[in-house]
Amino acid sequence: MKDLAERVMRGEQRAIARLITHAENSSPIAAEAMGRLHSSSGRAQVIGITGVMGAGKSTLIAEIAMEYRRKGRTVGIIAIDPTSPFSGGALLGDRIRMMSITSDPEIFIRSMGTRGMLGGLTGAVYDVVEILDAAGKDVIIVETVGVGQAEVDIIKIADTTVVVTVPGLGDSIQAFKAGIMEIADIFVVNKADRPGFERIMAELSSMVEISHMPGERGVPIVPTVAKEQEGVSELVDEIDAHQAFLKQSTAFEEHRRRRYEAELVEIVRKRLMNLIFDESVFKERIEKLVERIYAKETDPYSAAQEILTTVLK
Amino acid sequence: MEGKIRVLVAKPGLDGHDRGAKVVARALRDAGMEVIYTGLHQTAEMIVNTALQEDVDVVGLSLLSGAHMTLFRDVTKILKERDMIDVLVVGGGIIPEEDVPGLKEAGVNGVFGPGTPLEDIVTFIKENVKR
Ligand SMILES: Nc1nc2c(ncn2[C@@H]2O[C@H](COP(=O)(O)OP(=O)(O)OP(=O)(O)O)[C@@H](O)[C@H]2O)c(=O)[nH]1
Ligand SMILES: [Mg+2]
């Protein structure tokens, strides 16, 4: 296993795939290999694609990937779908729309379940980005489920966040929760072939105008018909323009620093959680404490303090 | 550990029905597995490529046409060529009884005809994953 990191850096598909699994399972092998990969990562351009369910994100990503391939750049794709909170299983179906690119050896696609507890992104996503980066992929595209915390988490990982919406969502702007307006570096109105297109373009434009501060970069709105490859090269131009914009100032470096910060905090959080909850001893202990809380012999705060005292001693 | 069984459910060949494959995919998800579903018309090469990148423990092939023998064989052959011997291969669909021994010989570990209870497929996978 010692050469796993080495094989990843040589771009070997099998090694990349296996290390991603180790990272998803938080195995010690991953921790060792990730440590060795770090110095070779940081070169890739990371693009986040998020938006409402069924907006055409996967279809669009396949087209974006092909556009980058035409420019001679290699691509990694991380497609994230929600893990069922009931069974812990997941149905990962984004590849259905990426069939046209599955035979290109310079495109590596990985599907992931969120696995996380609160519907946010798992810490493993940071690792997978870093693995694909160290493996030499020039562009890494991350697709996230368009609900809840995951779509906000994406900005910590991506250099450029693209928010995809579609016509005909009823009161479309209302459907955009407060957070999502703020995370977009670029808006895409996909399915521009559908009725209601003019309306959502107008609504979005006025939203963007209202929130635009003088001196700030305006958020472009790009119409696309992903199914017909329309608007995709314009979108890629906007993505690259945003990347160039970031690099003009210290914004890019600052952004990367914040990504490492988020990753570091995530690792510590995860290790702490494992320390507290994974060991069977603690599971037993928690059961006993629950009994005592139920019997009113103690209260949740005192019980929590008891656990923390043992963990931190 | 937090490892989950990862399964690729693929639909090789040209027939256009994937209801059966979707039902199985959902059952595996409900059994706590991560199921990668790829849709219709996959070639053997595409299936193995996907299995490799997704690092799956299991490849499940669904088929409703008579072409299953060659298609199943192609998949197991390419898996072997790529040294992916630790991947469990199962097949389901309308498969005549007399074809089953040949399929097993070709490296298909489990064969499930129509009407197999979904629990049986789940149990077989859980008991036979190779890592
Ligand atoms: N009319 C129209 N349909 C499209 C367009 N782009 C994608 N679709 C269709 O929209 C449906 C959903 O596409 P996906 O790419 O799976 O959407 P998604 O956002 O990845 O979906 P989830 O991952 O499930 O949230 C598919 O049936 C696509 O064929 C488009 O530009 N116009
Ligand atoms: Mg999708």
Coordinates of C-alpha atoms and ligand atoms in Angstrom, one line a residue:
Chain A
M1 CA 0.0 0.0 0.0
K2 CA 3.0 2.3 0.4
D3 CA 3.1 3.2 -3.2
L4 CA -0.6 4.1 -3.4
A5 CA 0.1 7.9 -3.2
E6 CA 2.9 7.4 -5.8
R7 CA 0.5 5.6 -8.2
V8 CA -2.1 8.3 -7.7
M9 CA 0.4 11.0 -8.7
R10 CA 1.2 9.0 -11.8
G11 CA -2.5 9.2 -12.6
E12 CA -3.3 5.5 -12.4
Q13 CA -7.1 5.1 -12.4
R14 CA -7.2 2.1 -10.1
A15 CA -5.1 3.8 -7.5
I16 CA -7.1 7.0 -7.7
A17 CA -10.4 5.0 -7.3
R18 CA -9.0 3.0 -4.4
L19 CA -7.7 5.9 -2.5
I20 CA -11.0 7.7 -2.9
T21 CA -12.7 4.7 -1.2
H22 CA -10.2 4.8 1.6
A23 CA -10.9 8.5 2.1
E24 CA -14.6 8.0 2.1
N25 CA -14.2 5.4 4.8
S26 CA -11.8 7.6 6.8
S27 CA -9.3 4.8 6.8
P28 CA -5.7 5.3 8.2
I29 CA -4.4 4.4 4.7
A30 CA -6.1 7.5 3.4
A31 CA -4.6 9.7 6.1
E32 CA -1.1 8.5 5.3
A33 CA -1.5 8.8 1.5
M34 CA -3.2 12.2 1.7
G35 CA -0.3 13.5 3.7
R36 CA 2.1 12.6 0.9
L37 CA -0.2 14.0 -1.8
H38 CA -0.6 17.4 -0.4
S39 CA 2.6 18.9 -1.8
S40 CA 1.6 17.9 -5.3
S41 CA -1.9 19.4 -5.2
G42 CA -3.3 22.9 -5.6
R43 CA -2.9 23.2 -9.3
A44 CA -6.4 22.2 -10.4
Q45 CA -9.2 24.7 -11.2
V46 CA -12.2 23.6 -9.0
I47 CA -15.7 24.4 -10.3
G48 CA -18.9 23.8 -8.2
I49 CA -22.2 23.2 -9.9
T50 CA -25.3 23.4 -7.8
G51 CA -29.0 24.1 -8.2
V52 CA -32.5 22.7 -8.0
M53 CA -33.2 19.0 -8.5
G54 CA -33.4 18.0 -12.1
A55 CA -32.2 21.4 -13.4
G56 CA -29.8 19.6 -15.8
K57 CA -26.6 19.8 -13.8
S58 CA -25.3 16.4 -14.8
T59 CA -26.1 17.0 -18.5
L60 CA -24.4 20.4 -18.3
I61 CA -21.3 19.0 -16.6
A62 CA -20.9 16.4 -19.3
E63 CA -20.9 19.3 -21.9
I64 CA -18.6 21.5 -19.8
A65 CA -16.2 18.5 -19.5
M66 CA -16.2 18.0 -23.3
E67 CA -15.6 21.7 -23.8
Y68 CA -12.5 21.6 -21.6
R69 CA -11.3 18.4 -23.3
R70 CA -11.5 20.3 -26.6
K71 CA -9.2 22.9 -25.0
G72 CA -6.8 20.1 -24.2
R73 CA -7.4 20.0 -20.5
T74 CA -8.0 16.9 -18.4
V75 CA -11.1 16.7 -16.2
G76 CA -12.2 15.1 -12.9
I77 CA -15.9 15.0 -11.9
I78 CA -17.3 14.4 -8.4
A79 CA -21.1 13.8 -8.6
I80 CA -22.7 13.9 -5.2
D81 CA -26.2 12.6 -4.4
P82 CA -28.0 12.5 -1.1
T83 CA -27.5 9.5 1.2
S84 CA -30.8 8.1 2.6
P85 CA -31.0 9.1 6.3
F86 CA -33.0 6.0 6.9
S87 CA -31.0 3.2 5.3
G88 CA -27.6 4.9 4.9
G89 CA -27.7 3.7 1.3
A90 CA -27.8 6.0 -1.8
L91 CA -28.9 5.9 -5.4
L92 CA -26.2 7.6 -7.4
G93 CA -27.7 8.4 -10.8
D94 CA -25.7 11.3 -12.2
R95 CA -23.7 9.1 -14.6
I96 CA -26.9 8.4 -16.6
R97 CA -26.4 11.9 -18.1
M98 CA -22.6 11.5 -18.5
M99 CA -22.6 8.5 -20.8
S100 CA -21.1 10.5 -23.7
I101 CA -17.9 11.0 -21.7
T102 CA -17.4 7.7 -19.9
S103 CA -15.0 6.4 -22.5
D104 CA -12.6 9.2 -22.4
P105 CA -9.5 8.1 -20.4
E106 CA -8.7 11.7 -19.5
I107 CA -12.0 12.1 -17.7
F108 CA -12.4 10.6 -14.3
I109 CA -15.9 10.5 -12.8
R110 CA -16.7 9.5 -9.2
S111 CA -20.2 9.3 -7.7
M112 CA -20.5 9.9 -3.9
G113 CA -23.3 9.8 -1.4
T114 CA -23.4 12.7 1.1
R115 CA -23.0 10.2 4.0
G116 CA -22.8 13.3 6.3
M117 CA -25.2 13.6 9.1
L118 CA -26.9 16.9 8.4
G119 CA -27.2 16.8 4.7
G120 CA -24.0 18.8 4.2
L121 CA -21.0 17.7 2.2
T122 CA -18.9 15.0 3.7
G123 CA -15.3 15.9 4.6
A124 CA -14.3 13.3 2.1
V125 CA -15.1 15.7 -0.7
Y126 CA -12.0 17.8 0.2
D127 CA -9.9 14.6 -0.1
V128 CA -11.4 13.6 -3.4
V129 CA -10.7 17.0 -4.8
E130 CA -7.1 16.8 -3.6
I131 CA -6.7 13.3 -4.9
L132 CA -7.9 14.2 -8.4
D133 CA -5.8 17.3 -8.3
A134 CA -2.6 15.5 -7.3
A135 CA -3.4 12.9 -10.0
G136 CA -3.0 15.7 -12.6
K137 CA -6.6 16.6 -13.5
D138 CA -6.6 20.2 -14.7
V139 CA -10.2 20.9 -14.0
I140 CA -12.3 19.4 -11.2
I141 CA -16.1 19.8 -11.4
V142 CA -18.2 19.1 -8.3
E143 CA -22.0 18.5 -8.6
T144 CA -23.9 18.9 -5.4
V145 CA -27.5 18.2 -4.5
G146 CA -29.5 21.3 -4.6
V147 CA -30.9 21.2 -1.1
G148 CA -29.8 22.3 2.3
Q149 CA -26.3 22.7 3.6
A150 CA -24.5 21.0 0.7
E151 CA -25.1 23.9 -1.7
V152 CA -23.7 26.4 0.7
D153 CA -20.7 24.1 1.6
I154 CA -19.7 24.0 -2.0
I155 CA -18.3 27.5 -2.0
K156 CA -15.6 26.4 0.5
I157 CA -14.4 23.9 -2.0
A158 CA -14.9 25.5 -5.4
D159 CA -13.0 28.4 -6.9
T160 CA -16.0 29.2 -9.0
T161 CA -19.6 28.3 -8.0
V162 CA -22.2 28.0 -10.7
V163 CA -25.9 28.0 -9.6
V164 CA -28.2 26.4 -12.1
T165 CA -31.9 27.2 -12.4
V166 CA -34.6 26.6 -14.9
P167 CA -37.7 28.4 -16.2
G168 CA -41.1 27.6 -15.0
L169 CA -40.5 26.9 -11.3
G170 CA -43.6 29.0 -10.5
D171 CA -42.5 31.9 -8.3
S172 CA -38.9 31.2 -9.2
I173 CA -37.1 33.8 -7.3
Q174 CA -38.9 32.9 -4.1
A175 CA -37.8 29.3 -4.7
F176 CA -34.2 30.6 -4.3
K177 CA -33.6 30.6 -0.6
A178 CA -31.6 33.6 0.7
G179 CA -28.3 31.8 0.8
I180 CA -28.2 30.6 -2.8
M181 CA -28.2 34.1 -4.3
E182 CA -25.1 34.9 -2.4
I183 CA -23.1 31.9 -3.3
A184 CA -23.3 32.3 -7.1
D185 CA -20.3 33.5 -9.0
I186 CA -22.3 32.7 -12.2
F187 CA -25.9 32.0 -12.8
V188 CA -27.0 29.5 -15.4
V189 CA -30.6 29.4 -16.7
N190 CA -30.7 25.9 -18.2
K191 CA -33.5 24.6 -20.3
A192 CA -33.7 27.9 -22.1
D193 CA -35.8 26.1 -24.7
R194 CA -38.7 26.0 -22.1
P195 CA -41.6 28.4 -21.7
G196 CA -41.0 31.0 -19.0
F197 CA -37.4 31.6 -20.1
E198 CA -37.7 35.4 -20.7
R199 CA -39.4 35.8 -17.3
I200 CA -36.8 34.1 -15.2
M201 CA -34.0 35.9 -17.1
A202 CA -35.7 39.2 -16.3
E203 CA -36.3 38.3 -12.7
L204 CA -32.7 37.1 -12.2
S205 CA -31.3 40.2 -13.9
S206 CA -33.1 42.5 -11.5
M207 CA -32.1 40.4 -8.5
V208 CA -28.4 40.6 -9.6
E209 CA -28.7 44.3 -10.2
I210 CA -30.2 45.0 -6.8
S211 CA -27.5 43.1 -4.9
H212 CA -24.7 44.5 -7.1
M213 CA -22.4 46.8 -5.2
P214 CA -20.5 49.5 -7.1
G215 CA -17.0 48.3 -7.8
E216 CA -17.9 44.6 -7.3
R217 CA -17.8 42.1 -10.1
G218 CA -21.2 41.6 -11.6
V219 CA -22.6 38.1 -11.6
P220 CA -23.2 37.0 -15.2
I221 CA -26.3 35.1 -16.2
V222 CA -25.7 32.5 -18.9
P223 CA -28.7 30.9 -20.7
T224 CA -28.0 27.3 -21.8
V225 CA -29.7 24.3 -23.4
A226 CA -27.5 21.6 -22.1
K227 CA -29.3 18.9 -24.0
E228 CA -28.5 20.6 -27.3
Q229 CA -25.0 21.8 -26.3
E230 CA -26.1 25.4 -26.5
G231 CA -24.5 28.1 -24.5
V232 CA -21.9 25.8 -23.0
S233 CA -18.8 27.4 -24.5
E234 CA -20.1 30.8 -23.4
L235 CA -20.5 29.3 -19.9
V236 CA -16.9 27.9 -19.9
D237 CA -15.7 31.4 -21.0
E238 CA -17.4 32.9 -18.0
I239 CA -16.0 30.3 -15.7
D240 CA -12.5 30.9 -16.9
A241 CA -13.0 34.7 -16.8
H242 CA -14.0 34.3 -13.1
Q243 CA -10.9 32.3 -12.5
A244 CA -8.8 35.0 -14.1
F245 CA -10.6 37.6 -12.1
L246 CA -9.8 35.8 -8.8
K247 CA -6.1 35.6 -9.8
Q248 CA -5.9 39.3 -10.5
S249 CA -6.0 40.0 -6.8
T250 CA -5.2 38.0 -3.6
A251 CA -8.8 36.7 -3.8
F252 CA -7.7 33.4 -5.2
E253 CA -5.1 32.7 -2.6
E254 CA -7.4 33.8 0.1
H255 CA -10.0 31.4 -1.2
R256 CA -7.6 28.5 -1.1
R257 CA -6.6 29.4 2.4
R258 CA -10.2 29.2 3.4
R259 CA -10.6 25.9 1.8
Y260 CA -7.7 24.5 3.8
E261 CA -9.2 26.0 6.9
A262 CA -12.6 24.3 6.3
E263 CA -10.8 21.1 5.6
L264 CA -8.7 21.3 8.7
V265 CA -11.7 22.0 10.9
E266 CA -13.6 19.2 9.2
I267 CA -10.8 16.6 10.0
V268 CA -10.6 17.7 13.6
R269 CA -14.4 17.6 13.9
K270 CA -14.6 14.2 12.4
R271 CA -11.8 12.7 14.6
L272 CA -13.4 14.2 17.7
M273 CA -16.8 12.7 16.7
N274 CA -15.2 9.3 16.1
L275 CA -13.5 9.5 19.4
I276 CA -16.8 10.2 21.1
F277 CA -19.2 8.0 19.2
D278 CA -17.4 5.3 17.3
E279 CA -15.9 3.3 20.1
S280 CA -18.4 0.7 21.3
V281 CA -17.5 1.6 24.9
F282 CA -19.0 5.0 24.4
K283 CA -22.1 3.7 22.7
E284 CA -22.8 1.6 25.8
R285 CA -22.1 4.6 27.9
I286 CA -24.4 6.8 26.0
E287 CA -27.2 4.2 26.4
K288 CA -26.7 4.2 30.1
L289 CA -26.7 8.0 30.2
V290 CA -29.9 8.1 28.2
E291 CA -31.5 5.8 30.8
R292 CA -30.4 8.1 33.6
I293 CA -31.7 11.2 31.7
Y294 CA -35.0 9.4 31.2
A295 CA -35.2 8.5 34.9
K296 CA -34.4 12.2 35.7
E297 CA -31.3 11.2 37.6
T298 CA -29.3 13.5 35.4
D299 CA -29.9 16.0 32.6
P300 CA -28.6 16.2 29.1
Y301 CA -26.1 19.0 29.9
S302 CA -24.6 17.2 32.8
A303 CA -24.4 14.0 30.9
A304 CA -22.7 15.7 28.0
Q305 CA -20.2 17.2 30.4
E306 CA -19.5 13.7 31.8
I307 CA -18.7 12.4 28.3
L308 CA -16.5 15.3 27.4
T309 CA -14.6 15.1 30.6
T310 CA -13.5 11.5 29.9
V311 CA -12.7 12.2 26.2
L312 CA -10.6 15.3 26.9
K313 CA -8.8 14.0 30.0
Chain B
M1 CA -15.5 1.1 9.8
E2 CA -17.7 3.2 7.7
G3 CA -17.3 1.2 4.6
K4 CA -20.4 0.7 2.5
I5 CA -21.0 -1.9 -0.1
R6 CA -20.8 -0.1 -3.5
V7 CA -22.8 -1.7 -6.4
L8 CA -22.8 -0.7 -10.1
V9 CA -26.2 -1.6 -11.6
A10 CA -25.7 -1.6 -15.4
K11 CA -27.9 -2.4 -18.3
P12 CA -25.8 -3.7 -21.2
G13 CA -27.2 -4.3 -24.6
L14 CA -29.9 -2.7 -26.7
D15 CA -33.2 -3.4 -25.1
G16 CA -35.0 -0.4 -23.6
H17 CA -36.5 -1.7 -20.4
D18 CA -34.8 -0.8 -17.2
R19 CA -37.7 -1.1 -14.7
G20 CA -36.4 -4.3 -13.3
A21 CA -32.9 -2.8 -12.9
K22 CA -34.4 0.2 -11.1
V23 CA -36.4 -2.0 -8.7
V24 CA -33.2 -3.9 -7.8
A25 CA -31.2 -0.7 -7.5
R26 CA -33.8 0.7 -5.0
A27 CA -33.8 -2.5 -3.0
L28 CA -30.1 -2.4 -2.6
R29 CA -30.2 1.2 -1.6
D30 CA -32.8 0.4 1.0
A31 CA -30.4 -2.3 2.3
G32 CA -27.8 0.4 3.0
M33 CA -25.7 0.1 -0.2
E34 CA -24.4 2.8 -2.5
V35 CA -25.8 2.1 -5.9
I36 CA -24.4 3.6 -9.0
Y37 CA -27.0 3.5 -11.7
T38 CA -25.8 4.2 -15.3
G39 CA -28.8 3.8 -17.5
L40 CA -29.4 2.0 -20.7
H41 CA -27.2 0.8 -23.6
Q42 CA -23.9 0.3 -21.9
T43 CA -21.1 -1.5 -23.6
A44 CA -19.0 -4.0 -21.7
E45 CA -16.0 -1.6 -21.9
M46 CA -18.1 1.2 -20.4
I47 CA -19.3 -1.0 -17.6
V48 CA -15.8 -2.0 -16.6
N49 CA -14.5 1.6 -16.9
T50 CA -17.3 2.7 -14.6
A51 CA -16.7 -0.1 -12.2
L52 CA -13.0 0.8 -12.0
Q53 CA -13.5 4.5 -11.4
E54 CA -16.3 3.9 -8.9
D55 CA -14.3 1.2 -7.1
V56 CA -17.4 -0.9 -6.7
D57 CA -17.5 -4.2 -4.8
V58 CA -20.3 -5.5 -7.0
V59 CA -21.3 -5.3 -10.7
G60 CA -24.9 -6.2 -11.2
L61 CA -26.0 -6.7 -14.8
S62 CA -29.6 -6.6 -15.9
L63 CA -30.7 -8.1 -19.2
L64 CA -33.9 -8.9 -20.9
S65 CA -32.7 -10.0 -24.3
G66 CA -31.1 -13.1 -25.6
A67 CA -27.7 -11.6 -26.0
H68 CA -26.8 -12.0 -22.3
M69 CA -24.3 -14.8 -22.8
T70 CA -21.8 -12.8 -24.9
L71 CA -22.5 -9.6 -23.0
F72 CA -22.0 -11.1 -19.6
R73 CA -18.9 -12.9 -20.8
D74 CA -17.5 -9.7 -22.3
V75 CA -17.8 -8.0 -18.9
T76 CA -16.2 -10.8 -16.9
K77 CA -13.4 -11.1 -19.5
I78 CA -12.5 -7.4 -19.4
L79 CA -12.7 -7.4 -15.6
K80 CA -10.2 -10.2 -15.5
E81 CA -7.9 -8.5 -18.1
R82 CA -7.9 -5.4 -15.8
D83 CA -7.1 -7.6 -12.8
M84 CA -10.3 -6.7 -11.1
I85 CA -10.8 -10.1 -9.7
D86 CA -12.1 -8.9 -6.4
V87 CA -15.3 -7.6 -7.9
L88 CA -18.4 -9.8 -7.4
V89 CA -20.5 -10.1 -10.6
V90 CA -24.2 -10.9 -10.5
G91 CA -26.7 -11.1 -13.3
G92 CA -30.4 -10.9 -13.5
G93 CA -33.2 -11.0 -16.0
I94 CA -34.8 -13.6 -18.2
I95 CA -32.1 -16.2 -18.3
P96 CA -32.9 -19.8 -19.4
E97 CA -32.0 -22.4 -16.8
E98 CA -29.7 -24.2 -19.1
D99 CA -27.5 -21.1 -19.5
V100 CA -26.8 -20.7 -15.8
P101 CA -23.9 -23.2 -15.5
G102 CA -22.2 -21.5 -18.5
L103 CA -22.5 -18.1 -17.0
K104 CA -21.1 -19.2 -13.7
E105 CA -18.2 -20.8 -15.5
A106 CA -17.6 -17.5 -17.3
G107 CA -17.2 -15.8 -13.9
V108 CA -20.8 -14.6 -13.1
N109 CA -21.0 -15.4 -9.4
G110 CA -24.7 -15.2 -8.9
V111 CA -27.5 -15.5 -11.4
F112 CA -31.1 -14.4 -10.6
G113 CA -34.1 -15.3 -12.7
P114 CA -37.3 -13.3 -12.8
G115 CA -39.3 -13.5 -9.6
T116 CA -36.3 -13.9 -7.3
P117 CA -37.2 -12.2 -4.0
L118 CA -35.2 -9.0 -3.6
E119 CA -34.1 -10.1 -0.2
D120 CA -32.3 -13.0 -1.8
I121 CA -30.3 -10.7 -4.0
V122 CA -29.4 -8.5 -1.0
T123 CA -28.4 -11.5 1.1
F124 CA -26.3 -13.0 -1.7
I125 CA -24.4 -9.8 -2.1
K126 CA -23.8 -9.3 1.6
E127 CA -22.6 -12.8 2.0
N128 CA -20.4 -12.9 -1.0
V129 CA -18.7 -9.5 -1.4
K130 CA -15.0 -10.2 -1.7
R131 CA -13.6 -7.4 0.4
Ligands
LIG1 N1 -35.7 20.7 -22.2 C1 -34.5 20.5 -21.7 N2 -34.2 19.4 -20.9 C2 -33.0 19.3 -20.4 C3 -32.0 20.2 -20.7 N3 -30.9 19.8 -20.0 C4 -31.2 18.7 -19.4 N4 -32.5 18.4 -19.6 C5 -33.2 17.2 -19.1 O1 -33.5 17.4 -17.7 C6 -33.5 16.1 -17.0 C7 -32.6 16.2 -15.8 O2 -31.3 16.3 -16.2 P1 -30.1 16.0 -15.2 O3 -28.8 16.4 -16.0 O4 -30.1 14.6 -14.7 O5 -30.4 17.0 -14.1 P2 -29.7 17.2 -12.6 O6 -29.8 18.6 -12.2 O7 -28.3 16.6 -12.7 O8 -30.6 16.3 -11.7 P3 -30.3 15.8 -10.2 O9 -28.9 15.3 -10.1 O10 -31.3 14.6 -10.1 O11 -30.6 16.9 -9.4 C8 -33.1 15.1 -18.0 O12 -34.2 14.5 -18.5 C9 -32.4 15.9 -19.1 O13 -32.4 15.3 -20.4 C10 -32.3 21.3 -21.5 O14 -31.4 22.2 -21.8 N5 -33.5 21.4 -22.0
MG2 MG -27.4 15.1 -11.5

